Coordinates of N, CA and C in Angstrom, one line a residue:
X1 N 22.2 -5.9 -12.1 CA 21.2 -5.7 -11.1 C 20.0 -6.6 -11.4
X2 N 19.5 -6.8 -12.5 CA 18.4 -7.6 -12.9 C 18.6 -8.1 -14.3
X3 N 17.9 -8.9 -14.5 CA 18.4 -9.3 -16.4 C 17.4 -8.4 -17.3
X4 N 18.1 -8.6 -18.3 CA 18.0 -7.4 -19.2 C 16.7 -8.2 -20.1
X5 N 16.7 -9.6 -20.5 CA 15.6 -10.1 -21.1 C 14.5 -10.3 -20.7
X6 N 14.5 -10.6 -19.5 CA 13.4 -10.4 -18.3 C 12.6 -9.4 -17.8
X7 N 13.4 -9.0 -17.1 CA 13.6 -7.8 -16.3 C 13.2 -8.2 -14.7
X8 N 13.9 -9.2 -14.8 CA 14.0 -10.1 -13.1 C 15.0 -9.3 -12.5
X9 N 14.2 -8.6 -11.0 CA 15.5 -8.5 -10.2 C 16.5 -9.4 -9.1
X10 N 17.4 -8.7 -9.2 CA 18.2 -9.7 -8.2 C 18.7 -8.7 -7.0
X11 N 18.3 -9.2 -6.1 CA 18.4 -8.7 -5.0 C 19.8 -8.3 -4.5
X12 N 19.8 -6.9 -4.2 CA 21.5 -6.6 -3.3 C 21.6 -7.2 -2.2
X13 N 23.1 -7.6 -2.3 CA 23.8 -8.4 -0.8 C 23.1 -7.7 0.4
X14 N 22.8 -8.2 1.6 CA 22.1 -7.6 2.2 C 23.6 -7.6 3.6
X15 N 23.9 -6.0 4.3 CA 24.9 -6.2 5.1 C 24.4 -6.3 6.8
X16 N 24.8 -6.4 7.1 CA 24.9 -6.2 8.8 C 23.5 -5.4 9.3
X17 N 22.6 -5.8 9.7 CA 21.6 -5.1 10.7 C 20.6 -4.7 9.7
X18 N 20.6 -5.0 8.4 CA 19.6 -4.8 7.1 C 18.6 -6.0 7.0
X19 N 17.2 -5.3 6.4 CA 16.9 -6.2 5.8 C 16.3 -5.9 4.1
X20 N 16.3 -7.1 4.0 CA 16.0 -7.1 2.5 C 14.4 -6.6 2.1
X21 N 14.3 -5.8 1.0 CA 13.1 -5.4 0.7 C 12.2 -6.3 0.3
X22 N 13.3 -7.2 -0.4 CA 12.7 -8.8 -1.4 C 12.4 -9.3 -0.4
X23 N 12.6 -9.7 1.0 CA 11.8 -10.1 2.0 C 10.6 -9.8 2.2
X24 N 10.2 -8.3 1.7 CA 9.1 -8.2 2.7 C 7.5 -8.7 1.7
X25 N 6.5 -9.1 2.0 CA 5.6 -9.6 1.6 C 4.6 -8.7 0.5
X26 N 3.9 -9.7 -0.1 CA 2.7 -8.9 -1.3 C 1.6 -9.8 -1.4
X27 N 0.7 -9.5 -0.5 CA 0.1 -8.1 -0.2 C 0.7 -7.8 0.8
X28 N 0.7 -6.3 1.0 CA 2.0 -5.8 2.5 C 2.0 -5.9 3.4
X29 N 2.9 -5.8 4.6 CA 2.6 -5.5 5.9 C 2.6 -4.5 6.5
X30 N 1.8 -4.8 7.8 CA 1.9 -3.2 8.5 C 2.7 -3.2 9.8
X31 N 3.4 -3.0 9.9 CA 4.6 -2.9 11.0 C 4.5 -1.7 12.3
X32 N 4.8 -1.7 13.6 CA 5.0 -0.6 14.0 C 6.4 0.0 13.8
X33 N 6.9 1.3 13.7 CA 8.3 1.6 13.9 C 8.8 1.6 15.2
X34 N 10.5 0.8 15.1 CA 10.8 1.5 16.2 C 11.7 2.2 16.6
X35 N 11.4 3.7 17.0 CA 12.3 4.7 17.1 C 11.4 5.8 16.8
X36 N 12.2 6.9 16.1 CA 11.2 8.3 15.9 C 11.3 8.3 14.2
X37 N 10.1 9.2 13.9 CA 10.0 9.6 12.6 C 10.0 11.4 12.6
X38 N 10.7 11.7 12.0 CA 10.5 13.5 11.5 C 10.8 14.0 10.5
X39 N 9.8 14.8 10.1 CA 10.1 15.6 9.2 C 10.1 17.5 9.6
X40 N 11.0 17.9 8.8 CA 11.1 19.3 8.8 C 11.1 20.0 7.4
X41 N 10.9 21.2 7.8 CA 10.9 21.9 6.1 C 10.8 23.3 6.7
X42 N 11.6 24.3 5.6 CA 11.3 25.9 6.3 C 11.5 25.8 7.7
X43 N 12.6 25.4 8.3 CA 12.6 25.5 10.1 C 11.8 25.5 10.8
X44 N 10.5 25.0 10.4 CA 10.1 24.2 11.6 C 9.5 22.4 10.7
X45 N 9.1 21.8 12.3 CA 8.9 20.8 12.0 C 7.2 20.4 12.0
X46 N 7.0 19.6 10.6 CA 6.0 19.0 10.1 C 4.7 18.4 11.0
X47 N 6.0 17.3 10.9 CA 5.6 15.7 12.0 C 6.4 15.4 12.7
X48 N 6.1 14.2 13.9 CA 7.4 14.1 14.7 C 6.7 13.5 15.4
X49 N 6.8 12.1 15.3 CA 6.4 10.7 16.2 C 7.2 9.9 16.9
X50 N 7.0 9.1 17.8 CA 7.1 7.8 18.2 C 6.8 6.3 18.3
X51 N 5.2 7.0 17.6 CA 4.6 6.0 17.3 C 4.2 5.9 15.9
X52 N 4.7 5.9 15.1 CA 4.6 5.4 13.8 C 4.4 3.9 13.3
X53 N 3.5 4.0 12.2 CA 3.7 2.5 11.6 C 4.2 2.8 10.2
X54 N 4.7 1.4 9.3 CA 5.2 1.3 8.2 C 4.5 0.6 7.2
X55 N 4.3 0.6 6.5 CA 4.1 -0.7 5.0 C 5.1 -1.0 4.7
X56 N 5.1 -2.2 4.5 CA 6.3 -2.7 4.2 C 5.6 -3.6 3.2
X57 N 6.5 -3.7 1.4 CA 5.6 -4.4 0.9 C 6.9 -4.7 -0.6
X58 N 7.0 -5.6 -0.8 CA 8.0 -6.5 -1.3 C 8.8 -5.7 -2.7
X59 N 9.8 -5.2 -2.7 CA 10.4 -4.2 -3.7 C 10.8 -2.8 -3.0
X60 N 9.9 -2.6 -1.9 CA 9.4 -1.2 -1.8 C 10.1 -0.8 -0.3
X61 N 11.2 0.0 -0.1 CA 11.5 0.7 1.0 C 10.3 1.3 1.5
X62 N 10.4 1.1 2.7 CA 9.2 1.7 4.2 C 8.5 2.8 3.5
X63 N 7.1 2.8 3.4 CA 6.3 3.9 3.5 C 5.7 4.0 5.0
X64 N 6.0 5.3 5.6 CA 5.8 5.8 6.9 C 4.5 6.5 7.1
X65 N 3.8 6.6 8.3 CA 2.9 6.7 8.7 C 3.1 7.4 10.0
X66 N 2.4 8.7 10.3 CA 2.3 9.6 11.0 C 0.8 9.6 11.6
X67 N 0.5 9.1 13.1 CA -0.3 9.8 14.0 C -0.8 11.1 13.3
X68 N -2.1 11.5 13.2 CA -2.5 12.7 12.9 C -2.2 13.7 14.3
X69 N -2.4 13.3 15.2 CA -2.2 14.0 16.3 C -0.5 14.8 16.8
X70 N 0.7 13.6 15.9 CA 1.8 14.2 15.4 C 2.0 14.8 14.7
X71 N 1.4 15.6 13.8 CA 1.3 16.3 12.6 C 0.9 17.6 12.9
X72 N 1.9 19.1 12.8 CA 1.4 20.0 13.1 C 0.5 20.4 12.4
X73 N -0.8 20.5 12.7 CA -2.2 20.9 11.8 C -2.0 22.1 11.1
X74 N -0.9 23.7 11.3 CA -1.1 24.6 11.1 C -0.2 24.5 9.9
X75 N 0.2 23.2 9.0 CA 1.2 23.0 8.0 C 0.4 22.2 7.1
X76 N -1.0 21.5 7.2 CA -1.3 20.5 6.4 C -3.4 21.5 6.7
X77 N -2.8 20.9 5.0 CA -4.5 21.3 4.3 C -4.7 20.0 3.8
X78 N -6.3 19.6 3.4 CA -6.7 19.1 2.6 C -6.2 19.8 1.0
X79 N -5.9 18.8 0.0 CA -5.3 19.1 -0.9 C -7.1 18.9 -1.9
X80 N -6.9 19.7 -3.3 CA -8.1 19.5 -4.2 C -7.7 18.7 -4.6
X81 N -6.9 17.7 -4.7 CA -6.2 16.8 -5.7 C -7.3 15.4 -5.4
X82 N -7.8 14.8 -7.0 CA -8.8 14.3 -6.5 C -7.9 12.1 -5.7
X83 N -8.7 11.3 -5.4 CA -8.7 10.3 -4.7 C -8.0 9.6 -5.5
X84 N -7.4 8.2 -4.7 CA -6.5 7.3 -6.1 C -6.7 6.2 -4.9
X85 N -6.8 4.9 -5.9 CA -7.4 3.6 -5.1 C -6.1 3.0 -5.4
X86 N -5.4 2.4 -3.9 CA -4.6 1.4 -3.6 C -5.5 0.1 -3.4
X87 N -4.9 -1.2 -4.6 CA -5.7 -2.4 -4.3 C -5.1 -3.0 -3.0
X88 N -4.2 -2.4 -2.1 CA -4.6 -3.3 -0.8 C -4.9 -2.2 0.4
X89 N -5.0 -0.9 0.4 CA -5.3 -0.1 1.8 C -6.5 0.6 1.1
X90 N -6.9 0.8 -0.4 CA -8.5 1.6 0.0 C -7.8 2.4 -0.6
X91 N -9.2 3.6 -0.7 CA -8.6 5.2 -1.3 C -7.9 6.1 -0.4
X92 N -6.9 7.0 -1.3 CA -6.1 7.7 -0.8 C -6.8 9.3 -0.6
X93 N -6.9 9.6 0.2 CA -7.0 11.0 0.8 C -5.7 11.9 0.3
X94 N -5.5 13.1 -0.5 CA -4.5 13.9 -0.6 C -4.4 15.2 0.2
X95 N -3.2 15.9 1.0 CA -3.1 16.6 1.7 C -1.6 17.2 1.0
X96 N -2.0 18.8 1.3 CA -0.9 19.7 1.1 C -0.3 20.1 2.3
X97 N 0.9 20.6 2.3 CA 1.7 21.1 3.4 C 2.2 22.5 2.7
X98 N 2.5 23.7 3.7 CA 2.8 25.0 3.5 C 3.2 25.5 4.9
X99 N 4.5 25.9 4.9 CA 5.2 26.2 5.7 C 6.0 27.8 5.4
X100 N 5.0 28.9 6.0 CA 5.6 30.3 5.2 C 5.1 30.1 3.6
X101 N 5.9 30.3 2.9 CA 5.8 30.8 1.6 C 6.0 29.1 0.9
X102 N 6.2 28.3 1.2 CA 6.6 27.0 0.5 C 5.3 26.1 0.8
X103 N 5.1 25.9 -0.7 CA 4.1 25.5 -0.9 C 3.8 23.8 -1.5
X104 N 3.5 22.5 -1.0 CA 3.8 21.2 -1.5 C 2.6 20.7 -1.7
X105 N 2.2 21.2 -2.6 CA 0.7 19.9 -3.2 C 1.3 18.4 -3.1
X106 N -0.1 18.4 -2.6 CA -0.3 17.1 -2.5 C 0.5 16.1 -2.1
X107 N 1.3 16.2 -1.1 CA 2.5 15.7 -0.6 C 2.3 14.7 1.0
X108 N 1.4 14.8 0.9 CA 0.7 13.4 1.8 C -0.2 12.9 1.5
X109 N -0.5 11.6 2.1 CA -2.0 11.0 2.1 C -2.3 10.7 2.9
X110 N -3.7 10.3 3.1 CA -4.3 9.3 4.4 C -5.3 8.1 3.4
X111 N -5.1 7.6 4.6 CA -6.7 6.2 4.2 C -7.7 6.6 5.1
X112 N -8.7 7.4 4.8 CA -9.8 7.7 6.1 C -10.5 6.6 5.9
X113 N -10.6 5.7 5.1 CA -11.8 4.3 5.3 C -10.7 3.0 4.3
X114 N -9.3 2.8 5.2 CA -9.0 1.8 4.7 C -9.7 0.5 4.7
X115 N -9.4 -0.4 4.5 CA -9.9 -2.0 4.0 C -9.7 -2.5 5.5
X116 N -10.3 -3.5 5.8 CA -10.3 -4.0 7.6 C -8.5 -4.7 7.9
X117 N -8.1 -5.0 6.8 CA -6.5 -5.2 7.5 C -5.7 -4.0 7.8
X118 N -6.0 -2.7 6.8 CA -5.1 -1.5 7.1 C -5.8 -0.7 8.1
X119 N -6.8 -1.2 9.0 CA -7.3 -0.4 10.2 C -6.6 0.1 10.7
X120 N -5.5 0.1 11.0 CA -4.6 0.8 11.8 C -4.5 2.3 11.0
X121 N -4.4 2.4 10.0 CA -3.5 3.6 9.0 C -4.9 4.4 9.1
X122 N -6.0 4.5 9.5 CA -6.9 5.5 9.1 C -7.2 6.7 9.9
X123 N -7.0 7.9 9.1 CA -6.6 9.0 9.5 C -5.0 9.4 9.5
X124 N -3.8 8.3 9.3 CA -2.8 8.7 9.6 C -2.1 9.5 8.3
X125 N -1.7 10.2 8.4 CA -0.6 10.9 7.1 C 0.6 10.3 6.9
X126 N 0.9 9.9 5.8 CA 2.5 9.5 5.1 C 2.8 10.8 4.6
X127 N 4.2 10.7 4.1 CA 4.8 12.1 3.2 C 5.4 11.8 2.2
X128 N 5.3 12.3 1.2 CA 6.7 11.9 0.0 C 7.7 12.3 0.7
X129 N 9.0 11.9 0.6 CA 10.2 12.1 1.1 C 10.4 13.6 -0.1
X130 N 10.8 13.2 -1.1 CA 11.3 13.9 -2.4 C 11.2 15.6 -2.4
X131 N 9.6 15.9 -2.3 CA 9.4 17.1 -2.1 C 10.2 18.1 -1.0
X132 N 9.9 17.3 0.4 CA 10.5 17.9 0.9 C 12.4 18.5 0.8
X133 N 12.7 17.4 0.4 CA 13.9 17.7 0.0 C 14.5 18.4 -0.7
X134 N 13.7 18.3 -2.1 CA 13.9 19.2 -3.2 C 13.7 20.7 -2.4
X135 N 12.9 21.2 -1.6 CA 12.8 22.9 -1.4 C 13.2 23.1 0.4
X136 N 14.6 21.8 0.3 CA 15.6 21.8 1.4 C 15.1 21.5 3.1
X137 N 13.9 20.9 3.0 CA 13.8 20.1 4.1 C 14.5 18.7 4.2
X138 N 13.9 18.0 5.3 CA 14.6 16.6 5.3 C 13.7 16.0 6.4
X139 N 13.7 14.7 5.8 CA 12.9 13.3 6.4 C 13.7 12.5 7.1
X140 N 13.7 12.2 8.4 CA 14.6 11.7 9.5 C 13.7 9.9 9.5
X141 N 14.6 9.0 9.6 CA 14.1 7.8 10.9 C 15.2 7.9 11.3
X142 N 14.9 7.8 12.7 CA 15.5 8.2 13.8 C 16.4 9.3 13.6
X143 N 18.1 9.2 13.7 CA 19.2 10.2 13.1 C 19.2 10.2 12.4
X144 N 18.7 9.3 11.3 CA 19.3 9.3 10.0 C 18.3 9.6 9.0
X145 N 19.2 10.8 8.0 CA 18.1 11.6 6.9 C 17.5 10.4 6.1
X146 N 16.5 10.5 5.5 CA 15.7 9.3 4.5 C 16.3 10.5 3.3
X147 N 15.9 9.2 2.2 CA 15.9 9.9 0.8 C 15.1 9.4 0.2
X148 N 14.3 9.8 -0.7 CA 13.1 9.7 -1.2 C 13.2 8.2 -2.2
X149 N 12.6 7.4 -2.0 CA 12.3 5.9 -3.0 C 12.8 6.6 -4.5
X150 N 13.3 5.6 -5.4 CA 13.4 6.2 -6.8 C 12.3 6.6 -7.3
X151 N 12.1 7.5 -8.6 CA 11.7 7.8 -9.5 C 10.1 8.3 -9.5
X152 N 10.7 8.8 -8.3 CA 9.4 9.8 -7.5 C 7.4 9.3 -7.6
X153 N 7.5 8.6 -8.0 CA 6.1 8.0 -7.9 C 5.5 7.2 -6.6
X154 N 6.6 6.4 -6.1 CA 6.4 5.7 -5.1 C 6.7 7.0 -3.6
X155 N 6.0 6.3 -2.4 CA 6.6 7.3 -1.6 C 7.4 6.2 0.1
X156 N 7.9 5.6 -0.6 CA 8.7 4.7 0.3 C 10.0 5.9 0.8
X157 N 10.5 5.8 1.7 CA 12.0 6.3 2.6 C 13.1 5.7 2.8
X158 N 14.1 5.7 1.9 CA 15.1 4.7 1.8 C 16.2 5.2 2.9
X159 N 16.7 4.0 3.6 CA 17.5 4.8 4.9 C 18.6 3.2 5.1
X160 N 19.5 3.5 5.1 CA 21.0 2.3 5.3 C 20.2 0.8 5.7
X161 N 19.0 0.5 6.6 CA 18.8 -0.1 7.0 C 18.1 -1.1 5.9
X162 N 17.8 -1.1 4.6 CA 17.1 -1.7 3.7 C 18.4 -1.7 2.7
X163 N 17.8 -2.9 1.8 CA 18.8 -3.5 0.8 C 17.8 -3.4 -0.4
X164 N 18.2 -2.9 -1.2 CA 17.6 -3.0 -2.4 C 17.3 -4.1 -3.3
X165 N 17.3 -4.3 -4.6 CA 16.8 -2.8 -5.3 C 15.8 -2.4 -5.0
X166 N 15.2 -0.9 -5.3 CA 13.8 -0.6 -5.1 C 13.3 -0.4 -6.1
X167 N 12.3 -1.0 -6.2 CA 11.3 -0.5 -6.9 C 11.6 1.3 -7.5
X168 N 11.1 1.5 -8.7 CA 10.9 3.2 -9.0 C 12.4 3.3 -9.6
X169 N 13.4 2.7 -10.1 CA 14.5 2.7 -10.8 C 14.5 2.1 -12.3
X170 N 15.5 2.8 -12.6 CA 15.3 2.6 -14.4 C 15.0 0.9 -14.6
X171 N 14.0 0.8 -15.4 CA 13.8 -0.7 -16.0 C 12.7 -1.5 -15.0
X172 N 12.4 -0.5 -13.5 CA 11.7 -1.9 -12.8 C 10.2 -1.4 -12.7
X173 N 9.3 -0.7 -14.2 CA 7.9 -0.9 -14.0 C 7.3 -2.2 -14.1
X174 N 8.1 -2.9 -14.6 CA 7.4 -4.2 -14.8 C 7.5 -5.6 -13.5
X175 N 8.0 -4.9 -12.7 CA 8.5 -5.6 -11.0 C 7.4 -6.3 -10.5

């Protein structure tokens, strides 16, 4: 997958209707989606847009972005978890989600005062995939379930339509 002296990756064959992650640019872009985003957890649903945007940012399967106004309010708190600075969108806002008895610190963000290119993202919520999964929800684009970016740090949505590698896999902190 990458050399071992290095630790240069080499990009997966990319198949039919894919694109490559190694395509996408650094510093990122911000894309609109198109189709739906959803998430569910505990039988009912989270979020659930149309209008979503993405980062797209070179290594890194789609980090998704949720309309606040798609986001059921009666599932997401402001989390105590304190702020963490991305050098290209600004600081990150942390938010919990609780659905019944299940409880997910810190399992979104926003940028409420991103940087003048990530204007668009401010106020919107992203989600880790991972969490939810782990206490048996699941993160949709479009029909198809997302699975959480490797190695749980990153919160990218890996879905058939991207080619790897990703980022957050054994050997690629130094990517």
């Amino acid at each position: 997958m990458f050399g071992k002296r290095l630790g240069h990756p080499k990009p997966d064959p990319i198949k039919a209707g894919q694109r490559s992650v190694w395509d996408f640019p650094r510093p990122p872009a911000l894309e609109r989606v198109r189709g739906s985003l959803r998430i569910g957890l505990g039988g009912e649903v989270v979020a659930a847009t149309e209008a979503g945007l993405m980062v797209l940012e070179t290594s890194h399967p789609p980090v998704y972005f949720f309309p606040r106004a798609d986001v059921d309010e009666r599932f997401v708190r402001a989390s105590p978890r304190g702020k963490t600075h991305c050098e290209w969108k600004g600081a990150a806002t942390y938010w919990d989600v609780v659905v019944g008895e299940i409880l997910l610190e810190a399992v979104a963000f926003s940028y409420e005062r991103p940087v003048p290119r990530f204007a668009e993202l401010r106020g919107m919520l992203s989600f880790y995939a991972g969490p939810f999964i782990e206490r048996g929800g699941a993160c949709f684009v479009g029909d198809e379930r997302a699975e959480p970016q490797p190695g749980g740090f990153y919160s990218g949505w890996v879905t058939s339509g991207y080619a790897g590698p990703f980022k957050g896999i054994e050997g690629s902190w130094g990517w």
